[in-house]
Structure formats: structure tokens, C-alpha cells
């Protein structure tokens, strides 16, 4: 698996993602600068794309809004339209919504504060390139680190998203219950991650790439990244 990790000015999780995919999980990871018009390295095209977390373009205007208009996003869009798997993490999720590859948007956390903590996620779907190694209803513990992670979408579109089964992860408690207390940023319907209608583009606020080694506090992120690498 040859994985392109898209890099914008201000991205600060590129090393985390390439380390997790390459050094820990043994796949091939290469970075693609925001001005690139192709997703390849050494003449070999990407098999998957990861848009990592960070503060693309300093998060000026609105998180992910400037990055969504970078030249490389034309290549990402073509890749997604061809059916290739695209994973956006944190700021990468924001970029995907701003680019129109995912519905809705990420707004300021309900508490209006940056948060950095571990959360629990309930896995709602296991039939996707990103979750096929998870068990139905499995609860994962992953870190979040964001100020603008509250998923928002209008009532009608929310109903359509739910009806199509696009919600992949919800904030839950340790027992797997989607309680108001577990919904750390106030996202609609406790949504922590969702996919496009086709199922090949996933955005999520928690960071699976920061949970791949027990030494660093947990390995639950492997479920997601190993699913992607074996899709």
C-alpha cells in the first residue's frame, strides 16, 4: 500500500501520520506538498490518501477553508471520484467538508475551548475500507485535540445522512452509550466521523495515528489504519 500524506503550510501532524503508517505499520508513506497536481511518488501512484491534522494555512478565514482551494485538492478530488480511499483526520476532516467531499462543517466546540484528551468512539459501521477490521459496536479510545470539532449540519441533511448510514463514529461513554456527557464538543447526533455516500471518503476528529503504540497510551488507532492499509 502506497499512501500519500497531503501537507499544507501549517500542517503539524504529517510526521505522526507518516510514522504510524510507515515505521509502525510497515506500509509505504510519502508526503505530497499542497502545490502538487498529482498524488504519486517515484512514478508510483497513491493507493490511499491521508489528510492529516494541523492548522493548514494557520486556520485563517475558517479551519480548512484555504486548504480546500489548494492545487493538490484537485488531485484529491479526482482520486476520491475514482473510488480511492481518502481519510481526513481533524483538520483533514475540516478540509474535506470545506472542499465539498463530505457534508456539513466543523464549528467551534460547544465549550468554546481547545480540548486535548482521550475520548471513546462507538463504531457504527464495519463494512468500510476504514473499519472492516473493527467489530460491530466496538468502542475505541482515541485522543482528540481541537477547538473547532463540533460537527454541524442542517436538520434535513442530518436526516439524510442518518438514513444513508453515513455516520461511522459517534462519541460514546466507555460502555458504548452515546450520552450528552460523552459528546465532548457538542456535535450533532454525537457524530465524530462520517463518510460520503459512496463510502470511500472518511472524515474524523479523533486521531488514530496517535494511538498505534501501547508505549504512547493506546493502540486502538490501529483498527482504523490497518483497515485502510488492507482495504
PDB file of C-alpha atoms in Angstrom:
ATOM      1  CA  UNK A   1       0.000   0.000   0.000  1.00  0.00           C
ATOM      2  CA  UNK A   2       1.429   3.368  -1.133  1.00  0.00           C
ATOM      3  CA  UNK A   3      -0.098   6.167   0.957  1.00  0.00           C
ATOM      4  CA  UNK A   4       0.065   9.878   0.120  1.00  0.00           C
ATOM      5  CA  UNK A   5       0.050  12.197   3.151  1.00  0.00           C
ATOM      6  CA  UNK A   6      -1.052  15.651   1.977  1.00  0.00           C
ATOM      7  CA  UNK A   7       0.891  18.536   3.519  1.00  0.00           C
ATOM      8  CA  UNK A   8      -0.240  22.151   3.714  1.00  0.00           C
ATOM      9  CA  UNK A   9       1.625  25.089   5.222  1.00  0.00           C
ATOM     10  CA  UNK A  10       0.748  24.753   8.908  1.00  0.00           C
ATOM     11  CA  UNK A  11       0.068  21.002   8.930  1.00  0.00           C
ATOM     12  CA  UNK A  12       1.580  19.675  12.165  1.00  0.00           C
ATOM     13  CA  UNK A  13       0.559  16.005  12.183  1.00  0.00           C
ATOM     14  CA  UNK A  14       2.345  14.952   8.998  1.00  0.00           C
ATOM     15  CA  UNK A  15       5.171  13.252  10.876  1.00  0.00           C
ATOM     16  CA  UNK A  16       2.687  11.489  13.170  1.00  0.00           C
ATOM     17  CA  UNK A  17       0.792  10.073  10.185  1.00  0.00           C
ATOM     18  CA  UNK A  18       3.845   9.018   8.153  1.00  0.00           C
ATOM     19  CA  UNK A  19       5.448   7.463  11.253  1.00  0.00           C
ATOM     20  CA  UNK A  20       2.331   5.474  12.131  1.00  0.00           C
ATOM     21  CA  UNK A  21       1.749   4.265   8.576  1.00  0.00           C
ATOM     22  CA  UNK A  22       5.394   3.663   7.736  1.00  0.00           C
ATOM     23  CA  UNK A  23       7.556   2.890  10.781  1.00  0.00           C
ATOM     24  CA  UNK A  24       4.850   1.269  12.906  1.00  0.00           C
ATOM     25  CA  UNK A  25       2.548  -0.425  10.400  1.00  0.00           C
ATOM     26  CA  UNK A  26       5.104  -1.120   7.708  1.00  0.00           C
ATOM     27  CA  UNK A  27       3.414   0.452   4.693  1.00  0.00           C
ATOM     28  CA  UNK A  28       4.870   2.983   2.279  1.00  0.00           C
ATOM     29  CA  UNK A  29       4.059   6.590   3.200  1.00  0.00           C
ATOM     30  CA  UNK A  30       5.163   9.669   1.292  1.00  0.00           C
ATOM     31  CA  UNK A  31       4.291  13.335   1.618  1.00  0.00           C
ATOM     32  CA  UNK A  32       2.676  15.450  -1.093  1.00  0.00           C
ATOM     33  CA  UNK A  33       3.068  19.226  -0.928  1.00  0.00           C
ATOM     34  CA  UNK A  34      -0.003  21.435  -1.328  1.00  0.00           C
ATOM     35  CA  UNK A  35       1.098  22.728  -4.729  1.00  0.00           C
ATOM     36  CA  UNK A  36       1.299  19.247  -6.294  1.00  0.00           C
ATOM     37  CA  UNK A  37      -1.065  18.311  -9.091  1.00  0.00           C
ATOM     38  CA  UNK A  38      -0.595  14.562  -8.795  1.00  0.00           C
ATOM     39  CA  UNK A  39      -0.598  12.010  -5.958  1.00  0.00           C
ATOM     40  CA  UNK A  40       2.445   9.898  -6.714  1.00  0.00           C
ATOM     41  CA  UNK A  41       5.996   9.228  -5.595  1.00  0.00           C
ATOM     42  CA  UNK A  42       8.797   7.682  -7.625  1.00  0.00           C
ATOM     43  CA  UNK A  43       6.424   7.294 -10.548  1.00  0.00           C
ATOM     44  CA  UNK A  44       4.075   5.140  -8.454  1.00  0.00           C
ATOM     45  CA  UNK A  45       0.548   6.474  -7.833  1.00  0.00           C
ATOM     46  CA  UNK A  46      -1.013   6.521  -4.381  1.00  0.00           C
ATOM     47  CA  UNK A  47      -3.280   3.677  -3.303  1.00  0.00           C
ATOM     48  CA  UNK A  48      -4.745   5.766  -0.461  1.00  0.00           C
ATOM     49  CA  UNK A  49      -4.665   9.394   0.682  1.00  0.00           C
ATOM     50  CA  UNK A  50      -4.444  10.769   4.221  1.00  0.00           C
ATOM     51  CA  UNK A  51      -5.079  14.431   5.006  1.00  0.00           C
ATOM     52  CA  UNK A  52      -3.556  14.851   8.474  1.00  0.00           C
ATOM     53  CA  UNK A  53      -4.337  17.218  11.296  1.00  0.00           C
ATOM     54  CA  UNK A  54      -2.790  20.586  11.901  1.00  0.00           C
ATOM     55  CA  UNK A  55      -3.508  24.205  11.227  1.00  0.00           C
ATOM     56  CA  UNK A  56      -3.489  24.422   7.459  1.00  0.00           C
ATOM     57  CA  UNK A  57      -2.675  27.968   6.355  1.00  0.00           C
ATOM     58  CA  UNK A  58      -2.829  28.935  10.030  1.00  0.00           C
ATOM     59  CA  UNK A  59      -6.580  28.245  10.048  1.00  0.00           C
ATOM     60  CA  UNK A  60      -7.116  31.776   8.774  1.00  0.00           C
ATOM     61  CA  UNK A  61     -10.607  32.600   7.483  1.00  0.00           C
ATOM     62  CA  UNK A  62     -12.103  29.311   8.739  1.00  0.00           C
ATOM     63  CA  UNK A  63     -10.479  25.959   9.567  1.00  0.00           C
ATOM     64  CA  UNK A  64      -9.676  24.142   6.332  1.00  0.00           C
ATOM     65  CA  UNK A  65     -11.215  26.823   4.089  1.00  0.00           C
ATOM     66  CA  UNK A  66      -7.970  27.922   2.417  1.00  0.00           C
ATOM     67  CA  UNK A  67      -6.559  24.408   2.134  1.00  0.00           C
ATOM     68  CA  UNK A  68      -9.714  23.300   0.336  1.00  0.00           C
ATOM     69  CA  UNK A  69      -8.653  25.537  -2.575  1.00  0.00           C
ATOM     70  CA  UNK A  70      -5.052  24.304  -2.762  1.00  0.00           C
ATOM     71  CA  UNK A  71      -3.949  22.873  -6.135  1.00  0.00           C
ATOM     72  CA  UNK A  72      -3.446  19.437  -4.583  1.00  0.00           C
ATOM     73  CA  UNK A  73      -7.128  19.206  -3.679  1.00  0.00           C
ATOM     74  CA  UNK A  74      -7.986  18.896  -7.375  1.00  0.00           C
ATOM     75  CA  UNK A  75      -5.897  15.714  -7.425  1.00  0.00           C
ATOM     76  CA  UNK A  76      -7.506  14.535  -4.165  1.00  0.00           C
ATOM     77  CA  UNK A  77     -10.965  15.141  -5.626  1.00  0.00           C
ATOM     78  CA  UNK A  78     -10.123  13.185  -8.784  1.00  0.00           C
ATOM     79  CA  UNK A  79      -8.755  10.362  -6.636  1.00  0.00           C
ATOM     80  CA  UNK A  80     -11.901  10.287  -4.491  1.00  0.00           C
ATOM     81  CA  UNK A  81     -14.171  10.395  -7.550  1.00  0.00           C
ATOM     82  CA  UNK A  82     -12.301   7.388  -8.956  1.00  0.00           C
ATOM     83  CA  UNK A  83     -13.169   5.448  -5.784  1.00  0.00           C
ATOM     84  CA  UNK A  84      -9.821   5.722  -3.994  1.00  0.00           C
ATOM     85  CA  UNK A  85      -9.919   5.787  -0.170  1.00  0.00           C
ATOM     86  CA  UNK A  86      -9.358   9.211   1.433  1.00  0.00           C
ATOM     87  CA  UNK A  87      -9.010   9.643   5.208  1.00  0.00           C
ATOM     88  CA  UNK A  88      -9.161  13.132   6.734  1.00  0.00           C
ATOM     89  CA  UNK A  89      -8.122  13.475  10.376  1.00  0.00           C
ATOM     90  CA  UNK A  90      -9.050  16.527  12.487  1.00  0.00           C
ATOM     91  CA  UNK A  91      -8.009  19.465  10.285  1.00  0.00           C
ATOM     92  CA  UNK A  92      -8.144  16.981   7.422  1.00  0.00           C
ATOM     93  CA  UNK A  93     -11.835  16.423   8.245  1.00  0.00           C
ATOM     94  CA  UNK A  94     -12.355  20.181   8.157  1.00  0.00           C
ATOM     95  CA  UNK A  95     -10.615  20.384   4.769  1.00  0.00           C
ATOM     96  CA  UNK A  96     -12.822  17.636   3.319  1.00  0.00           C
ATOM     97  CA  UNK A  97     -16.027  19.390   4.378  1.00  0.00           C
ATOM     98  CA  UNK A  98     -14.770  22.726   3.068  1.00  0.00           C
ATOM     99  CA  UNK A  99     -13.864  21.039  -0.236  1.00  0.00           C
ATOM    100  CA  UNK A 100     -17.366  19.585  -0.528  1.00  0.00           C
ATOM    101  CA  UNK A 101     -16.148  15.977  -0.375  1.00  0.00           C
ATOM    102  CA  UNK A 102     -18.106  15.493   2.852  1.00  0.00           C
ATOM    103  CA  UNK A 103     -21.344  17.138   4.001  1.00  0.00           C
ATOM    104  CA  UNK A 104     -21.655  19.607   6.878  1.00  0.00           C
ATOM    105  CA  UNK A 105     -18.987  21.637   8.605  1.00  0.00           C
ATOM    106  CA  UNK A 106     -16.915  21.739  11.793  1.00  0.00           C
ATOM    107  CA  UNK A 107     -17.769  24.607  14.136  1.00  0.00           C
ATOM    108  CA  UNK A 108     -16.259  25.875  17.404  1.00  0.00           C
ATOM    109  CA  UNK A 109     -16.545  23.396  20.288  1.00  0.00           C
ATOM    110  CA  UNK A 110     -19.634  23.814  22.426  1.00  0.00           C
ATOM    111  CA  UNK A 111     -17.430  24.837  25.380  1.00  0.00           C
ATOM    112  CA  UNK A 112     -15.548  27.379  23.204  1.00  0.00           C
ATOM    113  CA  UNK A 113     -12.260  25.907  24.369  1.00  0.00           C
ATOM    114  CA  UNK A 114      -9.496  23.892  22.757  1.00  0.00           C
ATOM    115  CA  UNK A 115      -9.579  20.356  24.125  1.00  0.00           C
ATOM    116  CA  UNK A 116      -6.866  17.696  24.249  1.00  0.00           C
ATOM    117  CA  UNK A 117      -7.986  14.446  25.839  1.00  0.00           C
ATOM    118  CA  UNK A 118      -8.871  10.827  25.185  1.00  0.00           C
ATOM    119  CA  UNK A 119     -12.447  10.061  24.123  1.00  0.00           C
ATOM    120  CA  UNK A 120     -14.427   6.926  23.375  1.00  0.00           C
ATOM    121  CA  UNK A 121     -15.881   6.226  19.951  1.00  0.00           C
ATOM    122  CA  UNK A 122     -18.593   3.782  19.044  1.00  0.00           C
ATOM    123  CA  UNK A 123     -18.043   2.113  15.666  1.00  0.00           C
ATOM    124  CA  UNK A 124     -21.322   2.306  13.740  1.00  0.00           C
ATOM    125  CA  UNK A 125     -20.175   0.624  10.516  1.00  0.00           C
ATOM    126  CA  UNK A 126     -17.676  -2.143   9.810  1.00  0.00           C
ATOM    127  CA  UNK A 127     -18.198  -2.508   6.061  1.00  0.00           C
ATOM    128  CA  UNK A 128     -15.897   0.319   5.017  1.00  0.00           C
ATOM    129  CA  UNK A 129     -12.250   0.449   3.905  1.00  0.00           C
ATOM    130  CA  UNK A 130     -11.554   2.272   7.184  1.00  0.00           C
ATOM    131  CA  UNK A 131     -13.353  -0.017   9.637  1.00  0.00           C
ATOM    132  CA  UNK A 132     -13.535  -3.561   8.260  1.00  0.00           C
ATOM    133  CA  UNK A 133     -11.150  -4.762  10.984  1.00  0.00           C
ATOM    134  CA  UNK A 134     -13.408  -3.445  13.756  1.00  0.00           C
ATOM    135  CA  UNK A 135     -16.076  -5.475  15.496  1.00  0.00           C
ATOM    136  CA  UNK A 136     -19.689  -4.282  15.264  1.00  0.00           C
ATOM    137  CA  UNK A 137     -20.356  -1.907  18.143  1.00  0.00           C
ATOM    138  CA  UNK A 138     -16.692  -1.867  19.186  1.00  0.00           C
ATOM    139  CA  UNK A 139     -15.671   1.024  21.433  1.00  0.00           C
ATOM    140  CA  UNK A 140     -12.334   2.659  20.638  1.00  0.00           C
ATOM    141  CA  UNK A 141     -10.346   5.038  22.824  1.00  0.00           C
ATOM    142  CA  UNK A 142      -8.575   7.731  20.813  1.00  0.00           C
ATOM    143  CA  UNK A 143      -7.213  11.212  21.533  1.00  0.00           C
ATOM    144  CA  UNK A 144      -8.796  14.436  20.304  1.00  0.00           C
ATOM    145  CA  UNK A 145      -7.060  17.802  20.072  1.00  0.00           C
ATOM    146  CA  UNK A 146      -9.162  20.552  18.541  1.00  0.00           C
ATOM    147  CA  UNK A 147     -11.005  23.818  19.073  1.00  0.00           C
ATOM    148  CA  UNK A 148     -13.323  23.509  16.078  1.00  0.00           C
ATOM    149  CA  UNK A 149     -14.588  19.940  16.153  1.00  0.00           C
ATOM    150  CA  UNK A 150     -18.319  20.333  16.673  1.00  0.00           C
ATOM    151  CA  UNK A 151     -19.923  18.668  13.672  1.00  0.00           C
ATOM    152  CA  UNK A 152     -22.856  20.632  12.367  1.00  0.00           C
ATOM    153  CA  UNK A 153     -25.308  20.044   9.556  1.00  0.00           C
ATOM    154  CA  UNK A 154     -28.896  21.198   8.987  1.00  0.00           C
ATOM    155  CA  UNK A 155     -31.874  19.137  10.063  1.00  0.00           C
ATOM    156  CA  UNK A 156     -32.858  17.835   6.628  1.00  0.00           C
ATOM    157  CA  UNK A 157     -29.316  16.901   5.608  1.00  0.00           C
ATOM    158  CA  UNK A 158     -28.714  15.312   9.002  1.00  0.00           C
ATOM    159  CA  UNK A 159     -31.751  13.119   8.479  1.00  0.00           C
ATOM    160  CA  UNK A 160     -30.475  12.147   5.033  1.00  0.00           C
ATOM    161  CA  UNK A 161     -27.011  11.341   6.394  1.00  0.00           C
ATOM    162  CA  UNK A 162     -28.509   9.135   9.067  1.00  0.00           C
ATOM    163  CA  UNK A 163     -30.888   7.455   6.624  1.00  0.00           C
ATOM    164  CA  UNK A 164     -27.987   6.621   4.296  1.00  0.00           C
ATOM    165  CA  UNK A 165     -25.913   5.272   7.179  1.00  0.00           C
ATOM    166  CA  UNK A 166     -23.050   7.689   6.633  1.00  0.00           C
ATOM    167  CA  UNK A 167     -22.216   8.048  10.339  1.00  0.00           C
ATOM    168  CA  UNK A 168     -19.195   5.867  11.097  1.00  0.00           C
ATOM    169  CA  UNK A 169     -18.160   7.010  14.601  1.00  0.00           C
ATOM    170  CA  UNK A 170     -20.097   8.567  17.490  1.00  0.00           C
ATOM    171  CA  UNK A 171     -18.795   9.941  20.774  1.00  0.00           C
ATOM    172  CA  UNK A 172     -19.848   7.459  23.450  1.00  0.00           C
ATOM    173  CA  UNK A 173     -19.003   6.626  27.034  1.00  0.00           C
ATOM    174  CA  UNK A 174     -16.780   3.713  27.964  1.00  0.00           C
ATOM    175  CA  UNK A 175     -19.760   1.364  27.861  1.00  0.00           C
ATOM    176  CA  UNK A 176     -20.706   2.469  24.358  1.00  0.00           C
ATOM    177  CA  UNK A 177     -23.629   4.748  25.218  1.00  0.00           C
ATOM    178  CA  UNK A 178     -23.998   8.000  23.274  1.00  0.00           C
ATOM    179  CA  UNK A 179     -24.719  10.241  26.257  1.00  0.00           C
ATOM    180  CA  UNK A 180     -24.667  14.052  26.281  1.00  0.00           C
ATOM    181  CA  UNK A 181     -21.657  13.929  28.622  1.00  0.00           C
ATOM    182  CA  UNK A 182     -19.710  11.761  26.172  1.00  0.00           C
ATOM    183  CA  UNK A 183     -20.369  14.190  23.314  1.00  0.00           C
ATOM    184  CA  UNK A 184     -17.287  16.235  24.150  1.00  0.00           C
ATOM    185  CA  UNK A 185     -17.709  19.043  21.637  1.00  0.00           C
ATOM    186  CA  UNK A 186     -21.480  19.171  21.144  1.00  0.00           C
ATOM    187  CA  UNK A 187     -21.582  17.578  17.689  1.00  0.00           C
ATOM    188  CA  UNK A 188     -24.968  16.901  16.190  1.00  0.00           C
ATOM    189  CA  UNK A 189     -26.099  13.351  16.971  1.00  0.00           C
ATOM    190  CA  UNK A 190     -22.694  12.842  18.672  1.00  0.00           C
ATOM    191  CA  UNK A 191     -21.080  12.464  15.251  1.00  0.00           C
ATOM    192  CA  UNK A 192     -17.297  12.048  15.497  1.00  0.00           C
ATOM    193  CA  UNK A 193     -16.730  10.750  11.982  1.00  0.00           C
ATOM    194  CA  UNK A 194     -18.693  10.170   8.824  1.00  0.00           C
ATOM    195  CA  UNK A 195     -18.242   9.065   5.261  1.00  0.00           C
ATOM    196  CA  UNK A 196     -19.504  10.181   1.899  1.00  0.00           C
ATOM    197  CA  UNK A 197     -22.441   8.369   0.325  1.00  0.00           C
ATOM    198  CA  UNK A 198     -20.077   6.137  -1.678  1.00  0.00           C
ATOM    199  CA  UNK A 199     -18.156   5.138   1.454  1.00  0.00           C
ATOM    200  CA  UNK A 200     -14.621   5.885   0.224  1.00  0.00           C
ATOM    201  CA  UNK A 201     -14.063   9.286   1.899  1.00  0.00           C
ATOM    202  CA  UNK A 202     -13.954   9.403   5.713  1.00  0.00           C
ATOM    203  CA  UNK A 203     -13.510  12.406   7.980  1.00  0.00           C
ATOM    204  CA  UNK A 204     -13.000  12.079  11.737  1.00  0.00           C
ATOM    205  CA  UNK A 205     -11.952  14.437  14.516  1.00  0.00           C
ATOM    206  CA  UNK A 206     -10.090  11.953  16.795  1.00  0.00           C
ATOM    207  CA  UNK A 207      -6.510  10.992  15.902  1.00  0.00           C
ATOM    208  CA  UNK A 208      -5.971   7.278  15.115  1.00  0.00           C
ATOM    209  CA  UNK A 209      -2.346   7.958  14.125  1.00  0.00           C
ATOM    210  CA  UNK A 210      -1.591   8.973  17.733  1.00  0.00           C
ATOM    211  CA  UNK A 211      -2.824   5.660  19.138  1.00  0.00           C
ATOM    212  CA  UNK A 212      -0.795   2.936  17.448  1.00  0.00           C
ATOM    213  CA  UNK A 213       1.686   2.030  20.206  1.00  0.00           C
ATOM    214  CA  UNK A 214       0.994   0.923  23.782  1.00  0.00           C
ATOM    215  CA  UNK A 215       4.017   2.924  24.901  1.00  0.00           C
ATOM    216  CA  UNK A 216       2.203   6.101  23.853  1.00  0.00           C
ATOM    217  CA  UNK A 217      -1.018   5.272  25.645  1.00  0.00           C
ATOM    218  CA  UNK A 218      -3.042   3.031  23.358  1.00  0.00           C
ATOM    219  CA  UNK A 219      -3.271   1.052  20.139  1.00  0.00           C
ATOM    220  CA  UNK A 220      -6.931   1.450  19.152  1.00  0.00           C
ATOM    221  CA  UNK A 221      -5.949   3.605  16.189  1.00  0.00           C
ATOM    222  CA  UNK A 222      -4.508   0.510  14.563  1.00  0.00           C
ATOM    223  CA  UNK A 223      -8.016  -0.775  13.873  1.00  0.00           C
ATOM    224  CA  UNK A 224      -8.661   2.151  11.549  1.00  0.00           C
ATOM    225  CA  UNK A 225      -5.255   2.460   9.912  1.00  0.00           C
ATOM    226  CA  UNK A 226      -4.780  -1.293   9.465  1.00  0.00           C
ATOM    227  CA  UNK A 227      -8.237  -1.457   7.886  1.00  0.00           C
ATOM    228  CA  UNK A 228      -7.198   1.254   5.433  1.00  0.00           C
ATOM    229  CA  UNK A 229      -3.877  -0.417   4.648  1.00  0.00           C
ATOM    230  CA  UNK A 230      -5.516  -3.767   3.956  1.00  0.00           C
ATOM    231  CA  UNK A 231      -8.516  -2.429   2.047  1.00  0.00           C
TER     232      UNK A 231
END
